[in-house]
Amino acid sequence: MGEAARKKILIVEDDPDTVEAVSLVLEKSGYSTVSAPNAEEGLKKVRSERPNLILLDVMMPAGTEGFHFVWTLRKDEDAQLRDLPIIVLTAIHESSPLKLYPEQSDGTYGPYEYLPVQGFFDKPVALDKLVEEVGRLLGETK
Amino acid sequence: MSERAGRILVVDDEPGMREGCRRILTSEGHQVTAVESGEQAVVLFTKGAFDTALLDLKMPGMSGIELLAQLREKDPNCIYVIVTAYATLETAVQATRSGAYDYVAKPFTPEELISVVNKALAMHWLRMEAAELRQAAERNLLLVATEQSRTRTIIQSMADGVMVTNREKMLVLFNPALLRLLGVKGKTPELGQPLSKEVFPADLLAMMEEVYAEGQATMVARELSGGPPNLAASISVVRDEAREPLGLVTVIRDITEVKSLQQRLSDFVSLVAHELRSPLGAIAQYLDVILAGVTAGSPEKERQILVRCRERTGALSQLVKDLLDFSRLGHQVERRLAPLALGEVLEETVAFAAQPAASRKISVILEVAEELSKIEADREEMRRLFTNLVDNAIKYNREGGTVRVTGRQTDGFVVVEVSDTGLGIPRGAIARLGEAFFRVRTAETLQIVGTGLGLSICKQIIEAHNGHLEIESEEGRGSTFRVLLPRSE
């Protein structure tokens, strides 16, 4: 597979070792990766790097900033970016003060509106399943 | 001989009578004082000096009846016996009317005298005993009254609300705190009436009903719902000696503090869980990578991963150690305060930091003023405090940077500054430094291993020593942590 053909995955995650581990696996499977440590950097990288898929950790420092990342992207003017597949990495099924569908008072999205993403993975991520799901979302058959 | 010696006064103008009485009564074991006139008797007589007095009715000067009146006034507990030569019913009646206990007619036999005197003495002692009992009873009553008023004062002063209801569910007693906690304004509940639904929360009334109905329950304690927030009620059944229920004592308590403590504890536990989860997740992810064979054929990559795993477990161990310190400091156990020369501690701290500093080409400079005042401090905690600050100054420094540790003193304080030439702290974050688990999160700090507890441990140590922490920082230039500790002189 040539460099131009490699699909690019953006990993938005604050733990550098988790980024490294996930990157290693994805690169081994033929993807290129870029990363951002928070939502703000992540949104910049979406525009500058134009990835094919995003892995997003919702447990970032500012609490719900992962959710805002999703909603901001889904309202982007650029249709290509707006429809990027997103897989959310989360430990949310464990006890956590985070709500999966946080209420938003400014009206950008309604309370309990379903988070418009393509998949959820519990952390630590089952790597083989992740690779499989990434492949499926990118329309590849393995 | 009589069983108990009495003190007897004999007043008689005839020397023979005085002598006769003295002899007879002394032989009975009594103490006898004899005088020849009422006037002498009055001078001699004081309250409590005599148990019985024998007064001759007919004397020149003051008569026996007259003397009787005067002596009775001085001592109503003494028993008076009239001695008369004319034993008529009339004189006997006159004597007893005047307050004499008995009379004896002259001439009398020794036995007659002894009998009359012993009877009088017995009467006297009985009277004294009765008087003592009466006094004791009065003292007890006074005690009971004091006790009641004390109990009432205690109940009125209690911060907890108290009320008592009887078997008929009528209000018997309540204190001002009860009304304050329940937020009762104006319509004070009436004693002797059932509890009004307008004053008492329905939940409380329901709880009380439950205890009334069960009769067995001795204590129910739970938070009230529906009324003012953060109140808990304890209800206990009051029983008489036969274990029959007499009514209920209900105590209302403000549990705002308890609940806030519970909330803080629960927040802290989820913070700790979160702090444990990130490194554990990263380690697990790395191990999965190796197990999946992703790094097969790349021993260098594998080694990098294992080194990182080792570092992360090291950080977890440090987190556990910090948590234990954090909890220990919170309880202030084993703090050993002694006069301490801080210069020595700073030298040790800087010596320990030499190796990690050298690995990042950071120079550590120590400048301590000569004859630095001693402080009252726990040596171990001071070592911990400055080790944390110097470690941070190295960790958050740039490669090839400088850490400067200075010690000097002002009028009241020894001042230690730890300065670095590192990343600096964003303005908004300075105030939050020292909060448990707060860490400045930037692209640079993400690479630095830390627990977010170090500075909060420092703050606790400084506060425990009545000191003060000042932080100055400029992003990209470096930070200064200034510790002020009171001098011991």
XYZ file of C-alpha atoms in Angstrom:
631
model
C 0.000 0.000 0.000
C 1.529 3.325 -1.047
C 1.819 6.317 1.285
C -0.883 8.200 -0.604
C -3.331 5.384 -0.199
C -2.858 5.015 3.561
C -5.871 6.215 5.448
C -5.240 8.628 8.288
C -6.665 8.298 11.773
C -6.741 11.111 14.326
C -6.456 10.030 17.961
C -7.747 12.626 20.415
C -6.558 11.396 23.789
C -4.713 13.017 26.701
C -2.673 10.023 27.808
C 0.472 9.878 25.618
C 1.051 6.182 26.299
C -2.466 5.243 25.274
C -1.972 7.275 22.101
C 1.298 5.444 21.455
C -0.206 1.970 22.040
C -3.221 2.576 19.805
C -1.030 4.197 17.133
C 1.315 1.205 17.052
C -1.578 -1.152 16.424
C -3.196 1.019 13.749
C 0.090 1.665 11.963
C 0.805 -2.065 11.973
C -2.563 -2.454 10.234
C -1.538 -0.021 7.537
C -2.982 3.284 8.757
C -1.143 6.490 9.456
C -1.944 8.270 12.722
C -1.856 11.764 14.141
C -2.826 12.764 17.659
C -4.034 15.638 19.790
C -4.028 15.835 23.584
C -7.322 17.739 23.930
C -10.484 18.691 22.047
C -9.278 22.108 21.003
C -6.062 20.748 19.455
C -8.143 17.935 18.017
C -10.452 20.292 16.114
C -7.411 22.116 14.699
C -5.873 18.823 13.604
C -9.132 17.775 11.957
C -8.795 20.765 9.647
C -5.036 20.659 9.109
C -4.682 16.884 8.761
C -8.078 15.981 7.280
C -8.160 12.456 8.746
C -10.452 9.683 7.503
C -11.594 8.654 10.975
C -11.357 9.931 14.520
C -10.771 8.006 17.763
C -11.962 10.220 20.580
C -11.405 9.828 24.299
C -14.315 11.412 26.141
C -12.620 11.290 29.531
C -10.419 14.288 28.895
C -9.547 16.769 31.669
C -12.317 19.274 31.089
C -14.926 16.588 31.739
C -17.329 16.819 28.850
C -15.019 18.370 26.282
C -15.133 15.115 24.244
C -18.876 15.597 23.792
C -18.428 19.173 22.687
C -15.844 17.992 20.194
C -18.461 15.712 18.629
C -21.184 18.339 18.519
C -18.871 21.007 17.148
C -17.663 18.728 14.385
C -21.169 17.573 13.498
C -22.195 21.178 12.884
C -19.135 22.038 10.778
C -19.761 23.789 7.465
C -17.404 21.418 5.678
C -19.597 18.446 4.802
C -16.637 16.125 4.567
C -15.527 16.920 8.104
C -19.110 16.922 9.381
C -19.599 13.327 8.370
C -16.273 11.928 9.568
C -16.715 8.629 11.365
C -15.969 8.928 15.082
C -15.289 6.088 17.500
C -15.529 7.084 21.130
C -13.096 5.510 23.569
C -14.516 5.512 27.029
C -14.433 3.973 30.457
C -17.874 5.389 30.972
C -19.501 2.092 31.791
C -17.525 2.080 34.974
C -18.649 4.357 37.776
C -18.121 7.858 36.560
C -19.753 11.225 37.126
C -19.987 11.708 33.362
C -23.307 11.446 31.577
C -23.228 9.913 28.148
C -25.683 12.514 26.897
C -24.887 15.643 28.866
C -27.520 18.339 28.952
C -26.526 21.455 27.140
C -28.051 24.712 28.263
C -27.026 26.853 25.289
C -29.290 24.877 22.937
C -26.572 23.487 20.665
C -28.070 20.121 21.360
C -30.934 18.918 23.435
C -30.846 16.997 26.658
C -30.395 13.255 26.217
C -29.952 13.629 22.506
C -28.087 10.590 21.274
C -24.386 11.231 20.710
C -23.990 11.019 16.917
C -20.964 8.753 16.665
C -20.320 5.477 14.916
C -19.167 3.386 17.841
C -18.096 3.094 21.453
C -15.130 1.184 22.811
C -14.399 0.567 26.473
C -10.874 1.293 27.626
C -8.544 -0.486 27.651
C -9.532 -1.079 24.074
C -9.752 -4.593 22.631
C -7.209 -3.921 19.873
C -8.293 -6.599 17.357
C -11.935 -5.481 17.597
C -10.873 -1.866 17.178
C -8.902 -2.628 14.017
C -11.852 -4.586 12.671
C -14.309 -1.772 13.381
C -12.005 0.871 11.900
C -11.699 -1.247 8.759
C -15.460 -1.678 8.544
C -16.154 2.044 8.952
C -13.564 2.922 6.324
C -15.278 0.542 3.896
C -12.434 -1.886 3.767
C -12.837 -5.603 3.679
C -10.223 -7.603 5.461
C -26.836 4.141 134.273
C -28.658 5.683 131.395
C -27.738 4.551 127.849
C -26.762 7.966 126.652
C -25.373 10.869 128.648
C -27.520 13.985 128.707
C -26.544 17.555 129.538
C -28.897 18.769 132.216
C -29.450 22.198 133.717
C -30.941 22.367 137.210
C -32.333 25.718 138.389
C -33.399 25.732 142.034
C -32.979 28.187 144.904
C -32.642 25.395 147.510
C -29.019 24.183 147.817
C -30.227 20.757 149.010
C -32.347 20.261 145.918
C -29.473 21.299 143.627
C -27.081 18.959 145.382
C -29.584 16.085 145.444
C -30.366 16.372 141.743
C -26.693 16.617 140.865
C -25.845 13.472 142.811
C -28.718 11.387 141.451
C -28.325 12.410 137.840
C -24.512 12.288 137.825
C -24.730 8.718 139.101
C -26.826 8.024 135.980
C -23.944 9.264 133.858
C -25.427 12.652 132.969
C -23.633 16.004 133.091
C -25.331 18.325 135.481
C -25.034 22.091 135.767
C -26.902 23.594 138.733
C -27.643 27.276 139.366
C -29.675 28.974 142.086
C -31.717 31.538 140.151
C -33.495 32.202 136.883
C -31.251 35.198 136.278
C -28.099 33.046 136.458
C -29.745 30.437 134.247
C -30.539 33.017 131.532
C -26.906 34.196 131.484
C -25.570 30.651 131.269
C -28.057 29.200 128.820
C -27.221 29.119 125.095
C -28.825 27.286 122.224
C -27.833 23.641 122.039
C -25.931 23.716 125.367
C -28.463 21.586 127.263
C -30.701 18.674 126.406
C -33.028 19.051 129.360
C -33.624 21.746 131.973
C -35.275 21.197 135.403
C -36.824 24.483 136.481
C -38.099 25.100 139.981
C -41.475 26.728 139.811
C -41.250 28.914 142.871
C -38.041 30.889 143.208
C -37.336 34.331 144.599
C -36.864 36.700 141.674
C -37.674 35.162 138.316
C -40.273 32.413 138.531
C -39.997 29.026 136.813
C -42.773 29.911 134.324
C -41.091 33.188 133.429
C -37.730 31.488 133.032
C -39.343 28.767 130.903
C -40.585 31.371 128.435
C -37.162 32.969 128.074
C -35.294 29.703 127.714
C -37.750 28.298 125.172
C -37.165 31.295 123.065
C -33.424 30.667 123.175
C -33.712 26.946 122.450
C -37.030 25.353 121.504
C -35.411 21.933 121.175
C -34.384 21.660 124.816
C -36.903 19.719 126.917
C -38.154 21.623 129.942
C -39.395 19.956 133.099
C -41.040 21.973 135.882
C -40.257 21.051 139.467
C -42.926 22.060 141.945
C -43.563 21.586 145.604
C -47.273 21.885 145.151
C -48.146 19.221 142.750
C -51.610 20.101 141.827
C -53.342 19.462 138.580
C -53.549 23.200 138.138
C -49.825 23.828 138.257
C -49.195 20.846 136.029
C -51.580 22.174 133.419
C -50.123 25.656 133.717
C -46.619 24.320 133.233
C -47.406 22.250 130.173
C -49.383 25.117 128.672
C -46.314 27.258 129.009
C -44.353 24.781 126.956
C -42.947 22.442 129.618
C -42.780 18.847 128.543
C -43.438 17.396 131.970
C -43.429 18.168 135.673
C -42.186 16.474 138.800
C -43.511 17.043 142.320
C -41.385 17.598 145.380
C -40.548 15.578 147.233
C -39.570 12.922 144.735
C -37.646 9.729 144.948
C -34.406 9.322 142.949
C -36.237 6.816 140.712
C -38.998 9.311 139.993
C -36.448 11.977 139.061
C -34.467 9.590 136.893
C -37.589 8.387 135.126
C -38.789 11.917 134.371
C -35.362 13.052 133.182
C -34.802 10.003 130.990
C -38.194 10.411 129.405
C -37.393 14.056 128.731
C -34.034 13.158 127.242
C -35.584 10.516 125.000
C -38.056 13.126 123.838
C -35.226 15.557 123.160
C -33.244 13.129 121.065
C -36.312 12.111 119.115
C -36.968 15.732 118.393
C -33.409 16.339 117.285
C -33.551 13.351 114.975
C -36.811 14.555 113.454
C -35.304 17.984 112.921
C -32.313 16.482 111.171
C -34.541 14.398 108.914
C -36.578 17.436 108.087
C -33.442 19.368 107.162
C -32.176 16.540 105.001
C -35.503 16.379 103.204
C -35.378 20.114 102.622
C -31.873 19.836 101.218
C -33.041 17.081 98.866
C -35.947 19.122 97.668
C -33.597 21.961 96.936
C -31.338 19.604 94.993
C -34.225 18.277 92.980
C -35.336 21.784 92.152
C -31.808 22.756 91.089
C -31.505 19.591 89.008
C -34.788 20.312 87.232
C -33.790 23.825 86.417
C -30.371 22.645 85.235
C -31.912 20.025 82.950
C -34.317 22.595 81.577
C -31.444 24.994 80.910
C -29.484 22.264 79.133
C -32.433 21.338 76.917
C -33.122 24.987 76.130
C -29.485 25.562 75.165
C -29.065 22.503 72.957
C -28.166 23.035 69.292
C -30.236 19.995 68.412
C -33.998 20.340 68.384
C -35.718 18.321 71.120
C -39.361 17.548 71.691
C -41.224 15.166 73.947
C -44.657 13.800 73.184
C -46.728 11.710 75.560
C -48.626 8.460 75.084
C -51.578 10.447 73.768
C -49.291 12.008 71.100
C -49.591 15.415 72.732
C -46.669 17.819 72.766
C -45.185 17.928 76.277
C -41.914 19.774 75.828
C -39.806 21.368 73.075
C -36.809 23.658 72.875
C -36.099 26.774 70.770
C -33.670 24.877 68.489
C -36.545 22.664 67.350
C -38.484 25.663 66.064
C -35.372 27.175 64.511
C -34.402 23.973 62.659
C -37.934 23.324 61.437
C -38.130 26.941 60.328
C -41.193 27.682 62.476
C -42.017 31.382 62.522
C -44.871 32.977 64.413
C -47.220 30.095 65.131
C -45.444 28.465 68.097
C -46.792 24.964 68.796
C -48.947 24.636 71.913
C -48.140 22.302 74.759
C -50.797 19.716 75.525
C -51.967 19.698 71.902
C -51.417 17.165 69.107
C -48.609 18.007 66.668
C -49.882 20.327 63.983
C -49.365 19.368 60.341
C -48.685 23.004 59.610
C -45.665 23.118 61.900
C -44.172 19.653 61.645
C -43.077 18.050 58.353
C -45.344 15.192 57.254
C -42.345 12.886 57.021
C -41.456 13.477 60.679
C -45.046 12.875 61.788
C -45.090 9.661 59.762
C -41.866 8.493 61.397
C -43.286 9.200 64.848
C -46.509 7.378 63.996
C -44.430 4.401 62.979
C -42.595 4.338 66.292
C -45.853 4.827 68.221
C -47.436 1.955 66.329
C -44.545 -0.437 66.727
C -43.917 0.404 70.359
C -40.872 -1.835 70.228
C -38.490 0.379 68.322
C -36.252 2.345 70.625
C -34.461 4.485 68.084
C -35.008 5.500 64.502
C -32.542 7.851 62.832
C -32.869 9.053 59.290
C -32.907 12.090 57.102
C -36.189 13.948 56.811
C -37.663 14.541 53.415
C -40.223 17.130 52.467
C -39.310 19.621 55.209
C -36.324 21.938 55.458
C -33.228 20.316 53.899
C -30.445 18.460 55.691
C -32.326 17.531 58.856
C -32.197 14.114 60.468
C -34.540 12.882 63.180
C -33.836 10.396 65.956
C -36.846 9.084 67.841
C -36.639 7.046 71.010
C -39.382 5.585 73.167
C -39.437 6.688 76.811
C -40.517 3.925 79.197
C -41.505 3.859 82.847
C -40.053 1.474 85.428
C -42.426 -1.268 84.278
C -41.085 -0.824 80.694
C -44.447 0.619 79.605
C -44.068 3.322 76.918
C -44.708 6.825 78.231
C -44.113 8.706 75.008
C -41.400 9.707 72.549
C -38.313 11.863 72.654
C -37.578 13.246 69.192
C -34.279 14.895 68.383
C -33.842 16.899 65.167
C -30.303 17.505 64.001
C -28.767 19.612 61.247
C -26.640 17.253 59.112
C -25.421 19.788 56.525
C -21.821 19.285 57.629
C -22.070 15.504 57.598
C -23.534 15.527 54.112
C -20.955 17.931 52.768
C -18.256 15.700 54.227
C -19.842 12.679 52.563
C -19.940 14.566 49.269
C -16.293 15.606 49.544
C -15.311 12.059 50.393
C -17.217 10.685 47.445
C -15.692 13.314 45.100
C -12.262 12.452 46.398
C -12.805 8.743 45.862
C -13.894 9.285 42.249
C -10.858 11.513 41.686
C -8.586 8.796 43.056
C -10.339 6.169 40.924
C -9.832 8.346 37.864
C -6.157 8.915 38.680
C -5.645 5.168 39.062
C -7.548 4.311 35.905
C -5.464 6.340 33.433
C -2.066 4.753 34.168
C -3.586 1.281 34.595
C -5.363 1.661 31.261
C -2.168 2.799 29.539
C -0.158 -0.101 30.972
C -2.837 -2.615 29.977
C -2.969 -1.131 26.469
C 0.790 -1.416 26.067
C 0.834 -5.005 27.309
C -1.973 -5.826 24.851
C 0.176 -4.385 22.072
C 3.057 -6.681 23.000
C 0.755 -9.705 23.493
C -0.879 -9.083 20.106
C 2.552 -9.374 18.569
C 2.473 -5.854 17.148
C 6.067 -5.257 18.251
C 7.339 -8.722 17.293
C 10.668 -8.388 15.552
C 11.256 -4.949 16.984
C 13.037 -5.450 20.309
C 13.928 -1.779 20.560
C 10.262 -0.746 20.342
C 9.324 -3.432 22.845
C 11.926 -2.163 25.262
C 10.632 1.421 24.936
C 7.169 0.178 25.777
C 8.362 -1.791 28.783
C 10.328 1.210 30.075
C 7.183 3.324 29.854
C 5.163 0.627 31.608
C 7.772 0.561 34.350
C 7.600 4.355 34.667
C 3.836 4.295 34.886
C 3.883 1.645 37.628
C 6.443 3.802 39.425
C 4.006 6.701 39.207
C 1.232 4.505 40.556
C 3.408 3.559 43.532
C 4.134 7.229 44.084
C 0.421 7.969 43.913
C -0.278 5.389 46.586
C 2.512 6.813 48.745
C 1.166 10.340 48.226
C -2.346 9.215 49.105
C -1.090 7.716 52.355
C 0.804 10.920 53.180
C -2.212 12.973 52.243
C -4.391 10.994 54.610
C -1.757 10.951 57.375
C -1.276 14.731 57.173
C -5.015 15.205 57.348
C -5.073 13.430 60.689
C -1.982 15.174 62.073
C -0.622 12.046 63.663
C 2.989 11.689 64.721
C 3.959 15.288 64.077
C 7.110 15.808 66.126
C 7.824 19.495 66.493
C 11.336 20.459 67.579
C 13.652 23.406 66.968
C 15.058 22.769 63.523
C 17.900 24.322 61.516
C 16.345 24.437 58.073
C 19.731 24.918 56.379
C 20.648 21.273 57.043
C 17.372 20.018 55.600
C 17.858 22.133 52.472
C 21.410 20.808 52.010
C 20.164 17.222 52.239
C 17.303 17.935 49.842
C 19.593 19.490 47.250
C 22.097 16.608 47.603
C 19.341 14.075 46.905
C 18.200 16.065 43.873
C 21.675 16.074 42.304
C 21.227 12.886 40.304
C 17.818 13.561 38.677
C 18.985 17.146 38.016
C 22.194 15.997 36.350
C 20.312 13.617 34.062
C 18.552 16.649 32.593
C 21.631 18.894 32.754
C 19.953 21.130 35.316
C 22.132 22.939 37.845
C 20.812 23.237 41.395
C 22.099 26.190 43.389
C 21.698 26.472 47.167
C 22.113 29.810 48.953
C 21.335 29.853 52.648
C 21.975 32.900 54.841
C 24.438 32.296 57.676
C 22.907 31.898 61.120
C 19.442 31.196 59.823
C 16.946 31.195 62.710
C 15.587 27.871 63.837
C 11.925 27.002 63.334
C 9.571 24.708 65.285
C 9.031 21.919 62.825
C 8.795 18.224 62.103
C 12.047 17.337 60.370
C 10.560 14.578 58.181
C 7.747 16.813 56.981
C 10.178 19.622 56.158
C 12.277 17.172 54.150
C 9.124 16.039 52.331
C 8.025 19.615 51.669
C 11.288 20.798 50.130
C 11.916 17.520 48.305
C 8.534 17.948 46.593
C 9.264 21.558 45.658
C 12.779 20.835 44.353
C 11.537 17.740 42.452
C 8.868 19.871 40.778
C 11.412 22.563 39.950
C 13.495 19.907 38.174
C 10.549 18.110 36.518
C 8.921 21.243 35.139
C 12.244 22.821 34.114
C 13.747 22.890 30.642
C 16.787 20.817 29.891
C 19.934 22.727 30.908
C 17.925 25.008 33.195
C 18.579 26.160 36.733
C 16.939 25.501 40.112
C 17.757 28.021 42.805
C 17.025 27.302 46.472
C 17.520 30.217 48.851
C 17.028 30.543 52.604
C 16.852 33.862 54.448
C 14.876 35.413 57.257
C 12.646 38.376 57.956
C 11.415 39.699 61.308
C 9.034 36.858 61.979
C 9.741 34.250 59.358
C 12.311 32.020 57.791
C 11.761 32.338 54.028
C 12.749 29.596 51.593
C 12.384 30.126 47.852
C 12.575 27.403 45.223
C 12.834 28.917 41.734
C 13.063 27.259 38.363
C 13.619 28.366 34.771
C 10.970 26.049 33.372
C 7.525 26.008 31.819
C 5.852 28.392 34.230
C 2.224 28.168 35.249
C -0.718 29.675 33.331
C -2.127 32.634 35.276
C -5.506 31.038 35.804
C -4.009 27.853 37.192
C -1.968 29.351 40.042
C -4.936 29.641 42.374
C -5.867 26.004 41.777
C -2.387 24.627 42.501
C -2.572 22.677 45.725
C -6.043 21.327 45.012
C -5.860 17.562 45.244
C -5.172 16.038 41.799
C -5.126 19.377 40.048
C -2.446 19.398 37.367
C -1.665 21.939 34.717
C -2.462 20.104 31.478
C -0.607 21.311 28.442
C 1.132 19.454 25.656
C 4.379 19.748 27.640
C 3.093 18.662 31.042
C 1.381 15.600 29.571
C 4.815 14.058 29.204
C 5.656 14.671 32.855
C 4.696 12.016 35.352
C 2.986 13.378 38.454
C 0.174 12.527 40.815
C -1.373 15.926 41.299
C -0.998 15.490 45.052
C 2.550 16.765 45.651
C 1.689 20.450 46.056
C -1.401 19.740 48.062
C 0.778 17.751 50.470
C 3.182 20.727 50.574
C 0.326 23.071 51.386
C -0.883 20.839 54.191
C 2.585 20.638 55.715
C 3.029 24.417 55.517
C -0.374 25.064 57.055
C 0.289 22.557 59.838
C 3.375 24.620 60.713
C 1.435 27.907 60.652
C 3.330 28.919 57.571
C 2.365 30.376 54.260
C 2.981 29.574 50.569
C 3.368 32.175 47.826
C 3.619 31.292 44.139
C 4.899 33.573 41.407
C 5.151 32.421 37.837
C 5.565 33.556 34.299
C 4.675 31.199 31.470
C 7.710 30.124 29.540
C 10.070 31.769 32.048
C 9.719 29.830 35.266
C 8.149 29.773 38.706
C 9.067 30.666 42.268
C 7.563 28.865 45.251
C 8.120 30.888 48.424
C 7.588 29.200 51.794
C 7.321 31.351 54.927
C 7.647 29.540 58.245
C 7.476 31.280 61.653
C 10.812 31.606 63.497
C 10.873 29.822 66.809
C 12.335 32.742 68.832
